[in-house]
Amino acid sequence: MAIVNENFLKLQAGYLFPEIGKRRRAFQQTHPEAKIISMGIGDVTQPLAPAVIEAMHKAVDEMAKKETFHGYDDSGIGYAFLREAIAKNDYKTRGVNIDIDEIFISDGAKSDTANIQELFGLDNIIAVADPVYPVYVDTNVMAGRTGAVAGQGTYLKIIYMPATAENGFIPDVPSQRADMIYLCFPNNPTGAVASKDQLKKWVDYAKENKSVILFDAAYEAYISDSKIPHSIYEIEGAKEVAIEFRSFSKTAGFTGVRCAFTVVPKELRTYTRAGQSVALNPLWNRRHCTKFNGVSYITQVGAAAIYCDEGKKQVRQTIDIYMNNAKTIRESLSSFGYKVYGGVNAPYIWVKTPEGIGSWQFFDLLLNKAHVVTTPGAGFGPAGEGYVRLTAFGNPSDVNEALQRIKAINK
Ligand SMILES: Cc1ncc(COP(=O)(O)O)c(C=O)c1O
């Protein structure tokens, strides 16, 4: 008899986005003439940078000739040309030394943030922000690191750290011990960013508790404030306690191409039950090479192209389009009387719902009256109740149209 992994049965039915899709389809069926604009799901809309396209075309041509054909990547962790470009452009320029053996190229930060848990024992206590990117929680549920559902969509054996307007959406370090701490800055969904001092508190906490910080920096390219760190490794000592996840998805429009990377520093340690220290870098290398056969050569060539001068400029232009959207959304909604957070160093805008109106209720109102799809904050955790998330990834004309419609319902 094949026994199922019963941890999957603990997962709550109806992941956030399917529910949004269901409500959207139901509305469209009864209002076929309505032109719905999505400001909800965080996919990008602008095409790849010309430098990326050109590099990928060339790589395809290389694959067409015996002399330049590429099969499996021998390193198993990504081509050195891409890892070198990352070490130089993403880290060295910010005063951080990352060895190319500490960089692992993958097909996405979603899978990396999920897969990395395999290196950790099931008894570890995880801590997540509330609201949170749901992948961190659901994948730990699947692994069996959590208890059953506790109510309001939370699980037992997880430390939820409220990120609220009162703490500027930067959770405080918990009073109890957490072994694995998920942090995401710039934050999805709140759009909050953490200062060096705030991150230092986390690094100090992790050192004190021998914990590991799982730092998701998928949106670092959206930081414009020069004082805000792009990497946790800008904090002294962080290499001893933190793994960092990055992605080309939002940086360079690779959501449909798939390329990301994870940094596992050689200094980083975990412990056996007997207290013996174990380096994670060789373990992740082993896991990566055993279970993953690499990202395509064509994709890695395309990713490396974002680091050439033209690529850098073009990627920046696209990010500027999105951040202009973010500014328009923030300013317009504020002028309509809404309380708005985020959207300055992040492509997410976290909007307080009007007094007495819940997240899903406000979602339905915007869908029905403005034909605009948002993401209800409650879907990201109990502390997200009373908010909706808007993304800045839309086409500017759609964003402007959506805002005009929202303005009209407020008259
Ligand atoms: C916080 C965060 N991390 C990771 C990802 C996924 O990135 P990728 O496309 O590289 O899998 C997302 C995508 O929405 C995200 O919001």
CSV table of C-alpha atoms and ligand atoms in Angstrom, one decimal:
chain,number,residue,atom,x,y,z
A,1,MET,CA,0.0,0.0,0.0
A,2,ALA,CA,1.5,3.3,-1.0
A,3,ILE,CA,1.1,5.7,1.9
A,4,VAL,CA,0.6,9.4,0.9
A,5,ASN,CA,2.7,12.2,2.4
A,6,GLU,CA,-0.1,13.3,4.8
A,7,ASN,CA,1.6,16.7,5.3
A,8,PHE,CA,0.0,17.6,2.0
A,9,LEU,CA,-3.4,17.0,3.5
A,10,LYS,CA,-2.7,19.8,6.1
A,11,LEU,CA,-2.5,22.3,3.3
A,12,GLN,CA,-5.5,24.6,3.1
A,13,ALA,CA,-7.7,24.3,0.1
A,14,GLY,CA,-7.8,27.1,-2.3
A,15,TYR,CA,-4.4,28.7,-2.7
A,16,LEU,CA,-4.9,32.5,-2.9
A,17,PHE,CA,-4.5,32.9,-6.7
A,18,PRO,CA,-6.9,30.2,-7.8
A,19,GLU,CA,-9.5,31.8,-5.6
A,20,ILE,CA,-8.9,35.2,-7.2
A,21,GLY,CA,-9.0,33.5,-10.6
A,22,LYS,CA,-12.3,31.9,-9.7
A,23,ARG,CA,-13.9,35.1,-8.7
A,24,ARG,CA,-12.6,36.9,-11.7
A,25,ARG,CA,-14.0,34.3,-14.1
A,26,ALA,CA,-17.4,34.3,-12.4
A,27,PHE,CA,-17.5,38.1,-12.8
A,28,GLN,CA,-16.4,37.9,-16.4
A,29,GLN,CA,-19.1,35.3,-17.2
A,30,THR,CA,-21.9,37.5,-15.9
A,31,HIS,CA,-20.3,40.7,-17.4
A,32,PRO,CA,-18.8,39.6,-20.7
A,33,GLU,CA,-18.4,43.2,-21.9
A,34,ALA,CA,-16.3,44.2,-18.9
A,35,LYS,CA,-12.6,44.8,-19.7
A,36,ILE,CA,-11.0,43.6,-16.5
A,37,ILE,CA,-7.6,45.0,-15.6
A,38,SER,CA,-5.3,42.9,-13.3
A,39,MET,CA,-3.3,44.7,-10.7
A,40,GLY,CA,-3.1,41.6,-8.7
A,41,ILE,CA,-0.8,38.8,-9.8
A,42,GLY,CA,2.8,39.8,-9.8
A,43,ASP,CA,3.8,38.9,-13.4
A,44,VAL,CA,5.7,41.3,-15.6
A,45,THR,CA,4.3,42.7,-18.8
A,46,GLN,CA,7.3,44.3,-20.6
A,47,PRO,CA,9.4,42.3,-23.1
A,48,LEU,CA,12.9,41.1,-22.5
A,49,ALA,CA,15.8,43.6,-23.0
A,50,PRO,CA,17.1,43.7,-26.6
A,51,ALA,CA,20.6,42.8,-25.3
A,52,VAL,CA,19.2,39.6,-23.8
A,53,ILE,CA,17.3,38.7,-27.0
A,54,GLU,CA,20.4,39.3,-29.1
A,55,ALA,CA,22.6,37.1,-26.7
A,56,MET,CA,20.0,34.4,-26.7
A,57,HIS,CA,19.8,34.3,-30.5
A,58,LYS,CA,23.5,34.0,-30.7
A,59,ALA,CA,23.4,31.2,-28.2
A,60,VAL,CA,20.8,29.4,-30.2
A,61,ASP,CA,23.1,29.6,-33.3
A,62,GLU,CA,26.0,28.1,-31.2
A,63,MET,CA,23.7,25.2,-30.4
A,64,ALA,CA,23.3,24.6,-34.1
A,65,LYS,CA,26.9,23.8,-34.7
A,66,LYS,CA,28.9,20.8,-33.5
A,67,GLU,CA,31.9,22.9,-32.6
A,68,THR,CA,30.0,25.3,-30.3
A,69,PHE,CA,27.1,23.0,-29.1
A,70,HIS,CA,26.6,22.8,-25.4
A,71,GLY,CA,25.2,19.7,-23.6
A,72,TYR,CA,25.1,19.3,-19.8
A,73,ASP,CA,26.9,22.0,-17.8
A,74,ASP,CA,29.8,20.1,-16.2
A,75,SER,CA,29.9,22.3,-13.1
A,76,GLY,CA,26.4,21.4,-12.3
A,77,ILE,CA,25.9,24.8,-10.6
A,78,GLY,CA,25.9,27.2,-13.5
A,79,TYR,CA,28.3,28.5,-16.1
A,80,ALA,CA,31.3,30.3,-14.6
A,81,PHE,CA,30.7,33.3,-17.0
A,82,LEU,CA,27.3,34.0,-15.3
A,83,ARG,CA,28.5,33.3,-11.8
A,84,GLU,CA,31.5,35.7,-12.4
A,85,ALA,CA,29.2,38.4,-13.7
A,86,ILE,CA,27.0,38.1,-10.6
A,87,ALA,CA,29.9,38.1,-8.2
A,88,LYS,CA,31.3,41.2,-9.9
A,89,ASN,CA,28.2,43.2,-10.6
A,90,ASP,CA,25.8,42.3,-7.8
A,91,TYR,CA,28.2,41.9,-5.0
A,92,LYS,CA,31.7,43.3,-5.5
A,93,THR,CA,30.2,46.7,-6.5
A,94,ARG,CA,28.5,46.8,-3.1
A,95,GLY,CA,31.7,45.9,-1.2
A,96,VAL,CA,30.8,42.2,-0.8
A,97,ASN,CA,33.1,39.4,-1.7
A,98,ILE,CA,31.3,36.4,-2.9
A,99,ASP,CA,33.3,33.5,-4.3
A,100,ILE,CA,31.8,32.0,-7.5
A,101,ASP,CA,31.6,28.6,-5.8
A,102,GLU,CA,29.1,30.2,-3.4
A,103,ILE,CA,26.7,31.0,-6.3
A,104,PHE,CA,24.3,28.4,-7.6
A,105,ILE,CA,22.3,29.1,-10.7
A,106,SER,CA,18.8,27.7,-10.8
A,107,ASP,CA,15.4,27.9,-12.5
A,108,GLY,CA,13.8,30.2,-9.9
A,109,ALA,CA,13.8,31.7,-6.5
A,110,LYS,CA,10.4,30.0,-5.8
A,111,SER,CA,11.9,26.5,-6.2
A,112,ASP,CA,15.1,27.5,-4.4
A,113,THR,CA,13.4,29.0,-1.3
A,114,ALA,CA,11.4,25.7,-1.2
A,115,ASN,CA,14.2,23.3,-2.0
A,116,ILE,CA,16.7,24.7,0.4
A,117,GLN,CA,14.7,23.3,3.3
A,118,GLU,CA,15.9,19.8,2.4
A,119,LEU,CA,19.2,20.8,4.1
A,120,PHE,CA,17.5,21.4,7.4
A,121,GLY,CA,16.1,19.0,10.0
A,122,LEU,CA,12.4,18.7,10.5
A,123,ASP,CA,12.6,19.8,14.1
A,124,ASN,CA,13.7,23.2,13.2
A,125,ILE,CA,11.3,26.0,14.2
A,126,ILE,CA,10.6,28.4,11.3
A,127,ALA,CA,9.8,32.0,11.6
A,128,VAL,CA,8.0,34.0,8.9
A,129,ALA,CA,6.6,37.5,8.7
A,130,ASP,CA,2.8,37.9,8.7
A,131,PRO,CA,1.8,38.8,5.9
A,132,VAL,CA,4.2,36.5,4.0
A,133,TYR,CA,4.9,35.2,0.5
A,134,PRO,CA,2.9,32.0,0.9
A,135,VAL,CA,5.6,29.7,-0.7
A,136,TYR,CA,7.7,29.7,2.5
A,137,VAL,CA,4.9,28.5,4.6
A,138,ASP,CA,3.2,26.0,2.2
A,139,THR,CA,6.5,24.3,1.4
A,140,ASN,CA,7.4,23.8,5.0
A,141,VAL,CA,3.9,22.3,5.6
A,142,MET,CA,4.6,19.9,2.7
A,143,ALA,CA,7.9,18.9,4.3
A,144,GLY,CA,6.3,18.2,7.7
A,145,ARG,CA,8.0,21.0,9.6
A,146,THR,CA,4.8,22.5,10.9
A,147,GLY,CA,1.8,21.3,12.8
A,148,ALA,CA,-1.9,21.4,11.8
A,149,VAL,CA,-3.9,24.4,10.8
A,150,ALA,CA,-4.4,26.6,13.8
A,151,GLY,CA,-7.1,29.0,12.5
A,152,GLN,CA,-7.1,32.1,10.3
A,153,GLY,CA,-4.9,30.2,7.9
A,154,THR,CA,-2.0,29.8,10.2
A,155,TYR,CA,-0.2,26.6,11.2
A,156,LEU,CA,1.0,25.3,14.6
A,157,LYS,CA,4.8,25.2,15.1
A,158,ILE,CA,5.4,28.3,13.0
A,159,ILE,CA,6.4,31.6,14.6
A,160,TYR,CA,4.5,34.4,12.8
A,161,MET,CA,6.0,37.8,13.2
A,162,PRO,CA,3.4,40.5,12.5
A,163,ALA,CA,4.5,43.2,10.0
A,164,THR,CA,2.1,46.1,10.7
A,165,ALA,CA,1.8,49.8,10.0
A,166,GLU,CA,2.9,50.3,13.7
A,167,ASN,CA,6.3,48.6,13.1
A,168,GLY,CA,6.6,50.0,9.6
A,169,PHE,CA,6.0,46.5,8.2
A,170,ILE,CA,9.4,45.4,9.6
A,171,PRO,CA,8.9,42.6,12.1
A,172,ASP,CA,10.8,42.6,15.4
A,173,VAL,CA,13.0,39.6,16.2
A,174,PRO,CA,10.9,37.0,18.1
A,175,SER,CA,11.3,36.6,21.9
A,176,GLN,CA,11.5,32.8,21.5
A,177,ARG,CA,14.1,30.8,19.5
A,178,ALA,CA,13.6,30.4,15.7
A,179,ASP,CA,16.0,28.2,13.8
A,180,MET,CA,15.1,29.1,10.2
A,181,ILE,CA,14.0,32.7,9.6
A,182,TYR,CA,12.5,33.8,6.3
A,183,LEU,CA,13.0,37.4,5.5
A,184,CYS,CA,12.0,39.1,2.2
A,185,PHE,CA,13.2,42.7,1.4
A,186,PRO,CA,12.0,44.6,-0.6
A,187,ASN,CA,9.0,42.8,0.7
A,188,ASN,CA,6.3,41.0,-1.1
A,189,PRO,CA,3.4,41.9,-0.3
A,190,THR,CA,3.9,45.1,1.7
A,191,GLY,CA,6.6,46.8,-0.4
A,192,ALA,CA,8.6,47.6,2.8
A,193,VAL,CA,12.4,47.7,2.8
A,194,ALA,CA,14.8,47.1,5.7
A,195,SER,CA,17.6,49.4,6.7
A,196,LYS,CA,21.1,48.2,7.6
A,197,ASP,CA,20.4,48.7,11.3
A,198,GLN,CA,17.2,46.6,11.1
A,199,LEU,CA,18.9,43.8,9.2
A,200,LYS,CA,21.8,43.9,11.7
A,201,LYS,CA,19.4,43.0,14.5
A,202,TRP,CA,18.4,39.9,12.6
A,203,VAL,CA,22.0,38.9,11.9
A,204,ASP,CA,22.8,39.4,15.6
A,205,TYR,CA,19.8,37.3,16.6
A,206,ALA,CA,20.8,34.5,14.2
A,207,LYS,CA,24.3,34.5,15.5
A,208,GLU,CA,23.1,34.4,19.1
A,209,ASN,CA,20.6,31.5,18.4
A,210,LYS,CA,22.8,29.7,15.8
A,211,SER,CA,19.9,30.2,13.4
A,212,VAL,CA,19.9,30.6,9.6
A,213,ILE,CA,18.3,33.5,7.8
A,214,LEU,CA,16.8,32.7,4.4
A,215,PHE,CA,16.9,36.1,2.8
A,216,ASP,CA,14.8,36.6,-0.3
A,217,ALA,CA,16.1,39.5,-2.3
A,218,ALA,CA,14.0,38.8,-5.5
A,219,TYR,CA,13.1,42.5,-5.7
A,220,GLU,CA,16.5,44.2,-4.8
A,221,ALA,CA,16.7,45.8,-8.3
A,222,TYR,CA,13.8,48.0,-7.4
A,223,ILE,CA,15.7,49.7,-4.5
A,224,SER,CA,16.4,53.4,-5.4
A,225,ASP,CA,17.3,54.7,-1.9
A,226,SER,CA,21.1,54.5,-1.7
A,227,LYS,CA,21.0,53.9,2.0
A,228,ILE,CA,19.0,50.7,1.7
A,229,PRO,CA,21.1,47.5,1.5
A,230,HIS,CA,20.5,45.3,-1.6
A,231,SER,CA,22.0,42.2,0.0
A,232,ILE,CA,22.0,40.9,3.5
A,233,TYR,CA,25.8,40.4,3.1
A,234,GLU,CA,26.2,44.1,3.3
A,235,ILE,CA,25.7,43.5,7.0
A,236,GLU,CA,29.0,42.4,8.7
A,237,GLY,CA,29.0,38.8,9.7
A,238,ALA,CA,25.9,37.9,7.6
A,239,LYS,CA,27.8,35.3,5.6
A,240,GLU,CA,28.0,33.2,8.7
A,241,VAL,CA,24.3,33.0,9.1
A,242,ALA,CA,22.4,33.8,5.9
A,243,ILE,CA,21.5,32.3,2.5
A,244,GLU,CA,20.4,34.8,-0.1
A,245,PHE,CA,18.0,34.2,-3.0
A,246,ARG,CA,18.0,36.3,-6.1
A,247,SER,CA,16.0,36.0,-9.3
A,248,PHE,CA,16.1,37.4,-12.9
A,249,SER,CA,12.3,37.2,-13.0
A,250,LYS,CA,11.5,40.7,-11.8
A,251,THR,CA,15.0,42.2,-12.4
A,252,ALA,CA,15.0,41.4,-16.1
A,253,GLY,CA,11.5,40.0,-17.0
A,254,PHE,CA,12.6,36.4,-16.9
A,255,THR,CA,9.3,35.1,-15.4
A,256,GLY,CA,8.7,33.0,-18.5
A,257,VAL,CA,12.4,32.3,-19.2
A,258,ARG,CA,13.3,31.0,-15.7
A,259,CYS,CA,16.7,31.9,-14.2
A,260,ALA,CA,17.7,32.7,-10.6
A,261,PHE,CA,20.5,32.1,-8.2
A,262,THR,CA,21.1,31.3,-4.6
A,263,VAL,CA,24.2,32.3,-2.5
A,264,VAL,CA,25.3,29.8,0.1
A,265,PRO,CA,28.5,31.2,1.8
A,266,LYS,CA,31.2,28.8,2.8
A,267,GLU,CA,31.2,30.3,6.3
A,268,LEU,CA,27.6,29.4,6.9
A,269,ARG,CA,27.1,26.6,9.5
A,270,THR,CA,24.3,24.4,10.8
A,271,TYR,CA,24.7,21.8,13.5
A,272,THR,CA,24.1,18.1,14.1
A,273,ARG,CA,22.0,17.1,17.1
A,274,ALA,CA,25.3,16.5,18.9
A,275,GLY,CA,26.3,20.1,18.3
A,276,GLN,CA,28.9,19.5,15.6
A,277,SER,CA,29.1,22.3,13.1
A,278,VAL,CA,28.4,21.4,9.4
A,279,ALA,CA,29.0,23.7,6.4
A,280,LEU,CA,26.0,24.1,4.1
A,281,ASN,CA,27.8,25.1,1.0
A,282,PRO,CA,29.0,21.6,0.1
A,283,LEU,CA,25.6,20.1,1.0
A,284,TRP,CA,23.8,22.5,-1.3
A,285,ASN,CA,26.3,21.7,-4.0
A,286,ARG,CA,25.7,18.0,-3.5
A,287,ARG,CA,21.9,18.5,-3.5
A,288,HIS,CA,21.9,20.7,-6.6
A,289,CYS,CA,24.1,18.4,-8.6
A,290,THR,CA,22.1,15.3,-7.6
A,291,LYS,CA,18.6,16.6,-8.2
A,292,PHE,CA,19.0,19.4,-10.8
A,293,ASN,CA,20.6,19.3,-14.2
A,294,GLY,CA,21.0,23.0,-14.7
A,295,VAL,CA,19.5,25.9,-16.5
A,296,SER,CA,19.8,25.9,-20.3
A,297,TYR,CA,22.9,27.4,-21.8
A,298,ILE,CA,20.7,29.8,-23.9
A,299,THR,CA,19.0,31.1,-20.7
A,300,GLN,CA,22.3,31.6,-18.9
A,301,VAL,CA,23.8,33.5,-21.8
A,302,GLY,CA,20.7,35.7,-21.8
A,303,ALA,CA,21.0,36.3,-18.1
A,304,ALA,CA,24.6,37.2,-18.4
A,305,ALA,CA,23.7,39.8,-21.0
A,306,ILE,CA,21.9,42.0,-18.4
A,307,TYR,CA,25.4,42.7,-16.9
A,308,CYS,CA,26.8,44.2,-20.2
A,309,ASP,CA,26.6,48.0,-20.5
A,310,GLU,CA,23.6,48.0,-22.9
A,311,GLY,CA,21.9,45.3,-20.9
A,312,LYS,CA,22.2,47.2,-17.7
A,313,LYS,CA,20.7,50.4,-19.3
A,314,GLN,CA,17.8,48.5,-20.9
A,315,VAL,CA,16.9,46.6,-17.8
A,316,ARG,CA,17.0,49.8,-15.8
A,317,GLN,CA,14.6,51.4,-18.4
A,318,THR,CA,12.0,48.6,-17.8
A,319,ILE,CA,12.3,48.9,-14.1
A,320,ASP,CA,11.8,52.7,-14.4
A,321,ILE,CA,8.5,52.0,-16.3
A,322,TYR,CA,7.3,49.8,-13.4
A,323,MET,CA,8.5,52.2,-10.8
A,324,ASN,CA,6.7,55.1,-12.6
A,325,ASN,CA,3.6,53.0,-12.4
A,326,ALA,CA,4.2,52.5,-8.7
A,327,LYS,CA,4.5,56.3,-8.2
A,328,THR,CA,1.3,56.9,-10.1
A,329,ILE,CA,-0.6,54.3,-8.1
A,330,ARG,CA,0.7,55.6,-4.8
A,331,GLU,CA,0.0,59.2,-5.6
A,332,SER,CA,-3.4,58.7,-7.2
A,333,LEU,CA,-4.7,56.4,-4.4
A,334,SER,CA,-3.5,58.8,-1.8
A,335,SER,CA,-5.2,61.6,-3.5
A,336,PHE,CA,-8.5,59.5,-3.6
A,337,GLY,CA,-8.1,59.3,0.2
A,338,TYR,CA,-6.6,55.8,0.6
A,339,LYS,CA,-3.8,55.1,3.1
A,340,VAL,CA,-1.0,53.6,1.0
A,341,TYR,CA,2.3,52.0,1.8
A,342,GLY,CA,5.3,50.6,-0.2
A,343,GLY,CA,5.8,51.4,-3.9
A,344,VAL,CA,8.9,53.5,-3.4
A,345,ASN,CA,11.7,50.9,-3.3
A,346,ALA,CA,9.5,48.0,-4.3
A,347,PRO,CA,7.0,47.2,-7.1
A,348,TYR,CA,4.2,46.4,-4.5
A,349,ILE,CA,1.7,48.9,-3.1
A,350,TRP,CA,0.0,47.9,0.1
A,351,VAL,CA,-3.3,49.7,0.4
A,352,LYS,CA,-5.4,50.0,3.6
A,353,THR,CA,-9.0,49.1,2.9
A,354,PRO,CA,-11.7,51.7,3.9
A,355,GLU,CA,-12.9,51.5,7.5
A,356,GLY,CA,-15.0,48.5,8.2
A,357,ILE,CA,-14.3,46.8,4.8
A,358,GLY,CA,-12.3,43.5,4.8
A,359,SER,CA,-9.7,42.5,2.3
A,360,TRP,CA,-11.9,40.1,0.3
A,361,GLN,CA,-14.9,42.5,0.5
A,362,PHE,CA,-12.7,45.3,-0.9
A,363,PHE,CA,-11.4,42.9,-3.6
A,364,ASP,CA,-15.0,42.2,-4.6
A,365,LEU,CA,-15.9,45.8,-4.6
A,366,LEU,CA,-13.0,46.8,-6.9
A,367,LEU,CA,-13.7,43.9,-9.2
A,368,ASN,CA,-17.5,44.6,-9.4
A,369,LYS,CA,-17.4,48.4,-9.6
A,370,ALA,CA,-14.0,49.2,-11.3
A,371,HIS,CA,-13.3,45.8,-13.0
A,372,VAL,CA,-9.9,45.9,-11.4
A,373,VAL,CA,-8.3,42.7,-9.9
A,374,THR,CA,-6.2,43.2,-6.8
A,375,THR,CA,-4.8,40.7,-4.3
A,376,PRO,CA,-6.6,40.5,-0.9
A,377,GLY,CA,-4.0,41.0,1.9
A,378,ALA,CA,-5.7,38.4,4.1
A,379,GLY,CA,-4.4,35.8,1.6
A,380,PHE,CA,-0.9,36.5,2.8
A,381,GLY,CA,-1.7,36.0,6.5
A,382,PRO,CA,-3.9,37.3,9.3
A,383,ALA,CA,-2.0,40.6,9.6
A,384,GLY,CA,-2.8,41.2,5.9
A,385,GLU,CA,-6.5,41.5,6.7
A,386,GLY,CA,-7.6,45.1,6.1
A,387,TYR,CA,-5.2,45.5,3.1
A,388,VAL,CA,-5.1,44.7,-0.6
A,389,ARG,CA,-1.9,44.4,-2.7
A,390,LEU,CA,-1.5,46.2,-6.0
A,391,THR,CA,1.5,45.5,-8.3
A,392,ALA,CA,3.3,48.0,-10.5
A,393,PHE,CA,4.0,45.5,-13.3
A,394,GLY,CA,1.1,46.5,-15.5
A,395,ASN,CA,1.2,48.4,-18.8
A,396,PRO,CA,1.2,52.1,-18.0
A,397,SER,CA,-2.0,52.7,-20.0
A,398,ASP,CA,-3.8,49.9,-18.1
A,399,VAL,CA,-2.6,51.3,-14.8
A,400,ASN,CA,-3.9,54.8,-15.6
A,401,GLU,CA,-7.2,53.4,-16.8
A,402,ALA,CA,-7.6,51.3,-13.6
A,403,LEU,CA,-6.9,54.3,-11.5
A,404,GLN,CA,-9.5,56.4,-13.3
A,405,ARG,CA,-12.1,53.7,-12.7
A,406,ILE,CA,-11.2,53.5,-9.0
A,407,LYS,CA,-11.5,57.3,-8.8
A,408,ALA,CA,-14.9,57.1,-10.4
A,409,ILE,CA,-16.2,54.7,-7.7
A,410,ASN,CA,-15.1,57.1,-5.0
A,411,LYS,CA,-17.2,60.0,-6.3
B,1,LIG,C1,9.2,37.1,-2.7
B,1,LIG,C2,9.3,36.3,-4.0
B,1,LIG,N1,10.3,35.4,-4.0
B,1,LIG,C3,10.4,34.6,-5.1
B,1,LIG,C4,9.5,34.7,-6.2
B,1,LIG,C5,9.6,33.8,-7.3
B,1,LIG,O1,10.7,34.1,-8.2
B,1,LIG,P1,11.0,33.1,-9.4
B,1,LIG,O2,10.2,33.6,-10.6
B,1,LIG,O3,12.5,33.3,-9.6
B,1,LIG,O4,10.7,31.7,-9.1
B,1,LIG,C6,8.5,35.6,-6.1
B,1,LIG,C7,7.6,35.7,-7.3
B,1,LIG,O5,6.6,36.3,-7.3
B,1,LIG,C8,8.4,36.4,-5.0
B,1,LIG,O6,7.5,37.3,-4.9
